[in-house]
C-alpha positions as a Python dict, from the first residue, in 0.01 Angstrom:
ca = {
    (1, 'M'): (0, 0, 0),
    (2, 'K'): (-6, 324, -203),
    (3, 'K'): (194, 488, 73),
    (4, 'K'): (468, 226, 35),
    (5, 'V'): (484, 272, -340),
    (6, 'A'): (529, 646, -295),
    (7, 'A'): (802, 593, -40),
    (8, 'L'): (993, 377, -286),
    (9, 'S'): (951, 608, -583),
    (10, 'L'): (1325, 670, -605),
    (11, 'A'): (1396, 303, -657),
    (12, 'G'): (1089, 256, -871),
    (13, 'I'): (1213, 477, -1152),
    (14, 'M'): (1548, 303, -1168),
    (15, 'A'): (1626, 132, -1496),
    (16, 'L'): (1798, -198, -1424),
    (17, 'G'): (2122, -241, -1610),
    (18, 'G'): (2132, 128, -1697),
    (19, 'V'): (2175, 458, -1522),
    (20, 'F'): (1949, 582, -1246),
    (21, 'A'): (1711, 839, -1383),
    (22, 'V'): (1750, 1059, -1076),
    (23, 'S'): (2030, 1267, -936),
    (24, 'S'): (2236, 1130, -649),
    (25, 'P'): (2040, 1165, -323),
    (26, 'A'): (2176, 1405, -65),
    (27, 'G'): (2364, 1243, 217),
    (28, 'A'): (2468, 932, 29),
    (29, 'T'): (2826, 996, 127),
    (30, 'G'): (2994, 1201, 395),
    (31, 'E'): (2812, 1278, 716),
    (32, 'G'): (2469, 1188, 588),
    (33, 'P'): (2139, 1273, 761),
    (34, 'N'): (2217, 1127, 1101),
    (35, 'Y'): (1945, 1093, 1357),
    (36, 'G'): (2013, 1334, 1642),
    (37, 'G'): (1673, 1400, 1786),
    (38, 'N'): (1586, 1649, 1511),
    (39, 'E'): (1467, 1403, 1250),
    (40, 'T'): (1203, 1139, 1305),
    (41, 'V'): (1257, 772, 1227),
    (42, 'Q'): (923, 651, 1098),
    (43, 'T'): (867, 284, 1038),
    (44, 'Q'): (518, 347, 897),
    (45, 'I'): (676, 400, 554),
    (46, 'L'): (820, 47, 556),
    (47, 'H'): (627, -260, 444),
    (48, 'T'): (464, -448, 727),
    (49, 'Y'): (488, -825, 708),
    (50, 'Q'): (131, -852, 575),
    (51, 'E'): (190, -582, 313),
    (52, 'M'): (503, -764, 201),
    (53, 'A'): (313, -1093, 180),
    (54, 'D'): (35, -929, -24),
    (55, 'F'): (292, -770, -255),
    (56, 'L'): (464, -1103, -317),
    (57, 'K'): (136, -1278, -391),
    (58, 'T'): (38, -1005, -636),
    (59, 'Q'): (372, -1027, -815),
    (60, 'D'): (342, -1406, -826),
    (61, 'K'): (16, -1369, -1017),
    (62, 'K'): (161, -1109, -1253),
    (63, 'Q'): (498, -1264, -1332),
    (64, 'K'): (512, -1580, -1539),
    (65, 'A'): (873, -1655, -1444),
    (66, 'M'): (821, -1609, -1071),
    (67, 'Q'): (728, -1879, -822),
    (68, 'L'): (641, -1810, -460),
    (69, 'E'): (712, -2078, -202),
    (70, 'V'): (656, -2094, 175),
    (71, 'I'): (964, -2256, 326),
    (72, 'G'): (856, -2258, 689),
    (73, 'K'): (713, -2052, 972),
    (74, 'T'): (853, -1814, 1230),
    (75, 'V'): (823, -1867, 1605),
    (76, 'K'): (494, -1671, 1598),
    (77, 'G'): (361, -1867, 1301),
    (78, 'R'): (423, -1625, 1013),
    (79, 'D'): (498, -1780, 675),
    (80, 'I'): (857, -1740, 553),
    (81, 'F'): (857, -1672, 179),
    (82, 'L'): (1104, -1771, -90),
    (83, 'V'): (1081, -1599, -429),
    (84, 'K'): (1215, -1819, -712),
    (85, 'Y'): (1316, -1756, -1072),
    (86, 'I'): (1437, -2092, -1203),
    (87, 'T'): (1452, -2116, -1581),
    (88, 'D'): (1707, -2397, -1612),
    (89, 'E'): (1832, -2610, -1325),
    (90, 'N'): (2173, -2620, -1494),
    (91, 'N'): (2210, -2242, -1468),
    (92, 'P'): (2421, -2095, -1187),
    (93, 'T'): (2204, -1998, -890),
    (94, 'V'): (2229, -1700, -656),
    (95, 'L'): (2051, -1655, -322),
    (96, 'F'): (1977, -1312, -174),
    (97, 'L'): (1897, -1323, 197),
    (98, 'T'): (1755, -1023, 383),
    (99, 'Q'): (1640, -941, 733),
    (100, 'Q'): (1798, -1210, 940),
    (101, 'H'): (1790, -915, 1178),
    (102, 'G'): (1442, -768, 1196),
    (103, 'N'): (1552, -406, 1242),
    (104, 'E'): (1747, -403, 914),
    (105, 'Q'): (1468, -354, 663),
    (106, 'L'): (1580, -125, 383),
    (107, 'T'): (1752, -417, 209),
    (108, 'T'): (1412, -587, 212),
    (109, 'E'): (1256, -277, 55),
    (110, 'G'): (1523, -290, -216),
    (111, 'A'): (1467, -662, -271),
    (112, 'L'): (1093, -608, -317),
    (113, 'E'): (1158, -336, -573),
    (114, 'F'): (1404, -565, -750),
    (115, 'I'): (1143, -843, -762),
    (116, 'K'): (899, -603, -929),
    (117, 'H'): (1158, -511, -1193),
    (118, 'L'): (1232, -877, -1264),
    (119, 'G'): (883, -888, -1409),
    (120, 'T'): (961, -616, -1667),
    (121, 'N'): (1145, -620, -1997),
    (122, 'K'): (1435, -434, -1834),
    (123, 'T'): (1573, -777, -1741),
    (124, 'K'): (1502, -942, -2074),
    (125, 'G'): (1739, -1234, -2131),
    (126, 'V'): (1895, -1226, -1785),
    (127, 'L'): (1666, -1492, -1639),
    (128, 'D'): (1758, -1728, -1924),
    (129, 'N'): (2109, -1765, -1782),
    (130, 'V'): (2083, -1736, -1403),
    (131, 'N'): (1851, -1873, -1137),
    (132, 'I'): (1754, -1630, -861),
    (133, 'L'): (1633, -1710, -510),
    (134, 'I'): (1524, -1431, -274),
    (135, 'I'): (1424, -1456, 91),
    (136, 'P'): (1292, -1105, 151),
    (137, 'M'): (1227, -1128, 526),
    (138, 'L'): (1363, -1420, 727),
    (139, 'N'): (1292, -1268, 1068),
    (140, 'A'): (934, -1148, 1029),
    (141, 'D'): (858, -1154, 1403),
    (142, 'G'): (1150, -923, 1479),
    (143, 'A'): (1051, -700, 1187),
    (144, 'M'): (705, -660, 1334),
    (145, 'G'): (824, -617, 1693),
    (146, 'D'): (617, -922, 1785),
    (147, 'V'): (862, -1052, 2043),
    (148, 'D'): (858, -1187, 2397),
    (149, 'F'): (1073, -911, 2545),
    (150, 'P'): (1026, -533, 2586),
    (151, 'L'): (1125, -277, 2323),
    (152, 'D'): (1042, 31, 2529),
    (153, 'D'): (1382, 191, 2476),
    (154, 'Y'): (1369, 171, 2096),
    (155, 'I'): (1364, 502, 1911),
    (156, 'A'): (1149, 471, 1598),
    (157, 'T'): (803, 622, 1563),
    (158, 'G'): (546, 356, 1474),
    (159, 'R'): (604, -14, 1514),
    (160, 'H'): (936, -118, 1661),
    (161, 'L'): (1175, -352, 1480),
    (162, 'T'): (1434, -558, 1664),
    (163, 'R'): (1748, -752, 1573),
    (164, 'Y'): (1634, -1072, 1742),
    (165, 'N'): (1358, -1322, 1671),
    (166, 'A'): (1057, -1363, 1898),
    (167, 'V'): (1247, -1550, 2170),
    (168, 'G'): (1551, -1323, 2167),
    (169, 'T'): (1783, -1528, 1945),
    (170, 'D'): (2019, -1369, 1693),
    (171, 'L'): (1948, -1576, 1381),
    (172, 'N'): (2289, -1492, 1238),
    (173, 'R'): (2448, -1682, 1526),
    (174, 'D'): (2235, -1992, 1472),
    (175, 'H'): (2390, -2146, 1160),
    (176, 'V'): (2553, -2435, 1346),
    (177, 'A'): (2294, -2524, 1610),
    (178, 'K'): (2002, -2433, 1379),
    (179, 'A'): (1781, -2423, 1685),
    (180, 'Q'): (1529, -2166, 1563),
    (181, 'P'): (1248, -2241, 1315),
    (182, 'E'): (1356, -1956, 1089),
    (183, 'T'): (1710, -2092, 1059),
    (184, 'Q'): (1583, -2447, 1019),
    (185, 'A'): (1360, -2336, 730),
    (186, 'L'): (1653, -2166, 556),
    (187, 'H'): (1880, -2468, 585),
    (188, 'D'): (1629, -2751, 537),
    (189, 'N'): (1418, -2602, 260),
    (190, 'V'): (1658, -2376, 71),
    (191, 'L'): (2026, -2451, 129),
    (192, 'N'): (1979, -2828, 131),
    (193, 'K'): (1719, -2826, -146),
    (194, 'Y'): (1869, -2604, -417),
    (195, 'D'): (2210, -2617, -583),
    (196, 'I'): (2324, -2266, -492),
    (197, 'D'): (2649, -2118, -623),
    (198, 'Y'): (2645, -1769, -471),
    (199, 'M'): (2480, -1600, -175),
    (200, 'I'): (2471, -1237, -61),
    (201, 'D'): (2364, -1188, 299),
    (202, 'L'): (2226, -834, 326),
    (203, 'H'): (2241, -650, 655),
    (204, 'H'): (2263, -302, 806),
    (205, 'Q'): (2531, -174, 1041),
    (206, 'G'): (2552, 139, 1254),
    (207, 'T'): (2609, 488, 1119),
    (208, 'Q'): (2957, 571, 1247),
    (209, 'S'): (3184, 343, 1042),
    (210, 'E'): (3437, 520, 824),
    (211, 'V'): (3717, 467, 574),
    (212, 'N'): (3982, 731, 505),
    (213, 'G'): (3801, 976, 731),
    (214, 'K'): (3469, 952, 546),
    (215, 'L'): (3162, 766, 665),
    (216, 'V'): (3086, 461, 452),
    (217, 'S'): (2761, 384, 271),
    (218, 'G'): (2825, 18, 350),
    (219, 'S'): (3086, -253, 394),
    (220, 'I'): (3153, -599, 251),
    (221, 'L'): (3334, -916, 354),
    (222, 'Y'): (3395, -1268, 223),
    (223, 'P'): (3416, -1588, 439),
    (224, 'T'): (3699, -1560, 692),
    (225, 'N'): (3683, -1898, 867),
    (226, 'S'): (4005, -2097, 805),
    (227, 'A'): (3806, -2414, 727),
    (228, 'V'): (3650, -2261, 417),
    (229, 'D'): (3813, -2385, 94),
    (230, 'P'): (4054, -2116, -36),
    (231, 'E'): (3915, -2158, -388),
    (232, 'L'): (3571, -2079, -249),
    (233, 'V'): (3709, -1771, -76),
    (234, 'D'): (3847, -1656, -412),
    (235, 'R'): (3504, -1700, -572),
    (236, 'S'): (3352, -1504, -285),
    (237, 'K'): (3605, -1225, -343),
    (238, 'K'): (3499, -1212, -708),
    (239, 'L'): (3138, -1179, -595),
    (240, 'G'): (3251, -892, -375),
    (241, 'A'): (3436, -735, -668),
    (242, 'V'): (3118, -726, -877),
    (243, 'V'): (2931, -552, -596),
    (244, 'Y'): (3211, -313, -507),
    (245, 'H'): (3272, -195, -862),
    (246, 'A'): (2899, -152, -927),
    (247, 'V'): (2842, 62, -618),
    (248, 'D'): (3171, 251, -639),
    (249, 'S'): (3106, 349, -1001),
    (250, 'K'): (2788, 535, -905),
    (251, 'G'): (2978, 813, -734),
    (252, 'W'): (2761, 825, -424),
    (253, 'G'): (2876, 494, -272),
    (254, 'H'): (3170, 465, -35),
    (255, 'V'): (3238, 104, 59),
    (256, 'G'): (3486, -35, 312),
    (257, 'K'): (3594, -378, 428),
    (258, 'Y'): (3384, -507, 715),
    (259, 'A'): (3562, -609, 1035),
    (260, 'G'): (3383, -938, 1092),
    (261, 'G'): (3440, -1253, 1291),
    (262, 'S'): (3537, -1599, 1174),
    (263, 'A'): (3278, -1810, 1361),
    (264, 'L'): (3089, -2075, 1164),
    (265, 'T'): (2771, -1969, 1343),
    (266, 'I'): (2767, -1664, 1113),
    (267, 'A'): (2597, -1715, 775),
    (268, 'R'): (2880, -1604, 543),
    (269, 'N'): (3119, -1846, 717),
    (270, 'G'): (2898, -2140, 810),
    (271, 'I'): (2705, -2156, 483),
    (272, 'A'): (3024, -2134, 279),
    (273, 'K'): (3182, -2416, 477),
    (274, 'E'): (2879, -2648, 494),
    (275, 'Y'): (2742, -2608, 141),
    (276, 'G'): (3036, -2490, -70),
    (277, 'I'): (2858, -2165, -158),
    (278, 'A'): (3052, -1848, -237),
    (279, 'T'): (2917, -1594, 13),
    (280, 'L'): (2935, -1220, 61),
    (281, 'L'): (2819, -1003, 348),
    (282, 'F'): (2698, -654, 260),
    (283, 'E'): (2631, -423, 554),
    (284, 'M'): (2437, -112, 450),
    (285, 'R'): (2473, 200, 664),
    (286, 'G'): (2211, 267, 932),
    (287, 'M'): (1931, 58, 1085),
    (288, 'S'): (1555, 105, 1078),
    (289, 'D'): (1517, 101, 1456),
    (290, 'H'): (1739, 59, 1759),
    (291, 'S'): (1780, 167, 2119),
    (292, 'S'): (2104, 351, 2030),
    (293, 'E'): (2096, 680, 1837),
    (294, 'S'): (2429, 598, 1671),
    (295, 'A'): (2276, 292, 1502),
    (296, 'I'): (1995, 458, 1308),
    (297, 'L'): (1951, 715, 1030),
    (298, 'G'): (1657, 939, 959),
    (299, 'Q'): (1439, 830, 671),
    (300, 'K'): (1592, 1089, 436),
    (301, 'S'): (1859, 821, 389),
    (302, 'N'): (1613, 555, 278),
    (303, 'G'): (1635, 637, -91),
    (304, 'Y'): (2006, 586, -135),
    (305, 'L'): (2016, 273, 81),
    (306, 'I'): (1737, 115, -123),
    (307, 'K'): (1915, 230, -438),
    (308, 'Q'): (2240, 69, -316),
    (309, 'T'): (2058, -259, -255),
    (310, 'I'): (1904, -265, -602),
    (311, 'T'): (2240, -182, -760),
    (312, 'T'): (2393, -474, -572),
    (313, 'L'): (2129, -728, -674),
    (314, 'D'): (2112, -615, -1035),
    (315, 'A'): (2489, -611, -1089),
    (316, 'T'): (2522, -954, -931),
    (317, 'V'): (2262, -1132, -1143),
    (318, 'R'): (2394, -973, -1463),
    (319, 'A'): (2755, -1070, -1388),
    (320, 'I'): (2653, -1428, -1315),
    (321, 'A'): (2426, -1445, -1621),
    (322, 'D'): (2688, -1322, -1867),
    (323, 'G'): (2980, -1499, -1700),
    (324, 'T'): (3182, -1186, -1626),
    (325, 'I'): (3192, -1282, -1260),
    (326, 'E'): (3448, -1547, -1356),
    (327, 'T'): (3695, -1292, -1494),
    (328, 'V'): (3630, -987, -1274),
    (329, 'D'): (3941, -830, -1118),
    (330, 'A'): (3923, -889, -742),
    (331, 'S'): (4259, -731, -662),
    (332, 'F'): (4086, -432, -503),
    (333, 'W'): (4059, -644, -186),
    (334, 'D'): (4437, -606, -145),
    (335, 'T'): (4401, -233, -85),
    (336, 'L'): (4043, -199, 41),
    (337, 'P'): (4073, -40, 387),
    (338, 'E'): (3902, -206, 681),
    (339, 'Q'): (3650, 31, 826),
    (340, 'T'): (3681, 171, 1176),
    (341, 'S'): (3417, 321, 1403),
    (342, 'R'): (3405, 679, 1527),
    (343, 'S'): (3221, 563, 1835),
    (344, 'G'): (3166, 238, 2018),
    (345, 'E'): (2891, 70, 1817),
    (346, 'E'): (2728, -261, 1891),
    (347, 'E'): (2814, -567, 1685),
    (348, 'D'): (2614, -569, 1363),
    (349, 'E'): (2667, -877, 1148),
}
């Protein structure tokens, strides 16, 4: 576990609600440290499932405001954890969902660091006015490479991580059928159980997406299915505005509009339609493992991607807690360019 703490030292010295105490990491914008055979992609520096579970249990003992709940099990029998901060059931509630796709782990690393900071006085007063739900690893089997299909062509050194769950299903295409135990747990024991107002679905995309000729650090999108209530779409755009302005103000972020589909099987569409939740997709740049070199970044990028995740979560809970999310200017969506790809990348969301 000490190795993981060291790997996250950049995020660990971040002061929530203030300014990062470190200079902007190299490669946060522009070309970035692409993987091209010269840099290793090591998954040993990422939390394993068991290390994540141990971390959550330790934080649960330390933090008075935190509750840890098991909402179900994966195909291979791993517990799926929900981290809860519920001070007042009448408060607005936000859900952060990470790792529907098992090879997209840096958002999970950021979420774990954010959970640790929620137990400090840096967030004093915030938890009085907002309820926070965090699922830090929905697809634990994919994250551990414990799947019923080969991963021999994957690139990372160490354990392999894959997009799909143990039986080869993309969980972010299962929000209508809800055929997989991971998706069932999310819907039955979180979405149906708690009165959730906002959700950010955190993912990673490939490395070659750009806006205005410059590679992005990530991309965002609101629900685009025509059956979603327009008022809910507007609320989702405000959620996106909070995130965009927070990341853009740092100087190292470069965010574009994601080119996503409208199917209800996708979380940001289906969950918005079924539950009336304002949803936002955030796709961070670069995956933790893949069979395609264009999809992954070397680990020199880890710091700024974790930092971008923490910025997103912190800005969101503060805007909901103080009510500024209701008045934020979302007009940037009118001019936010839709990203394009420099090369043919696989579908990400």
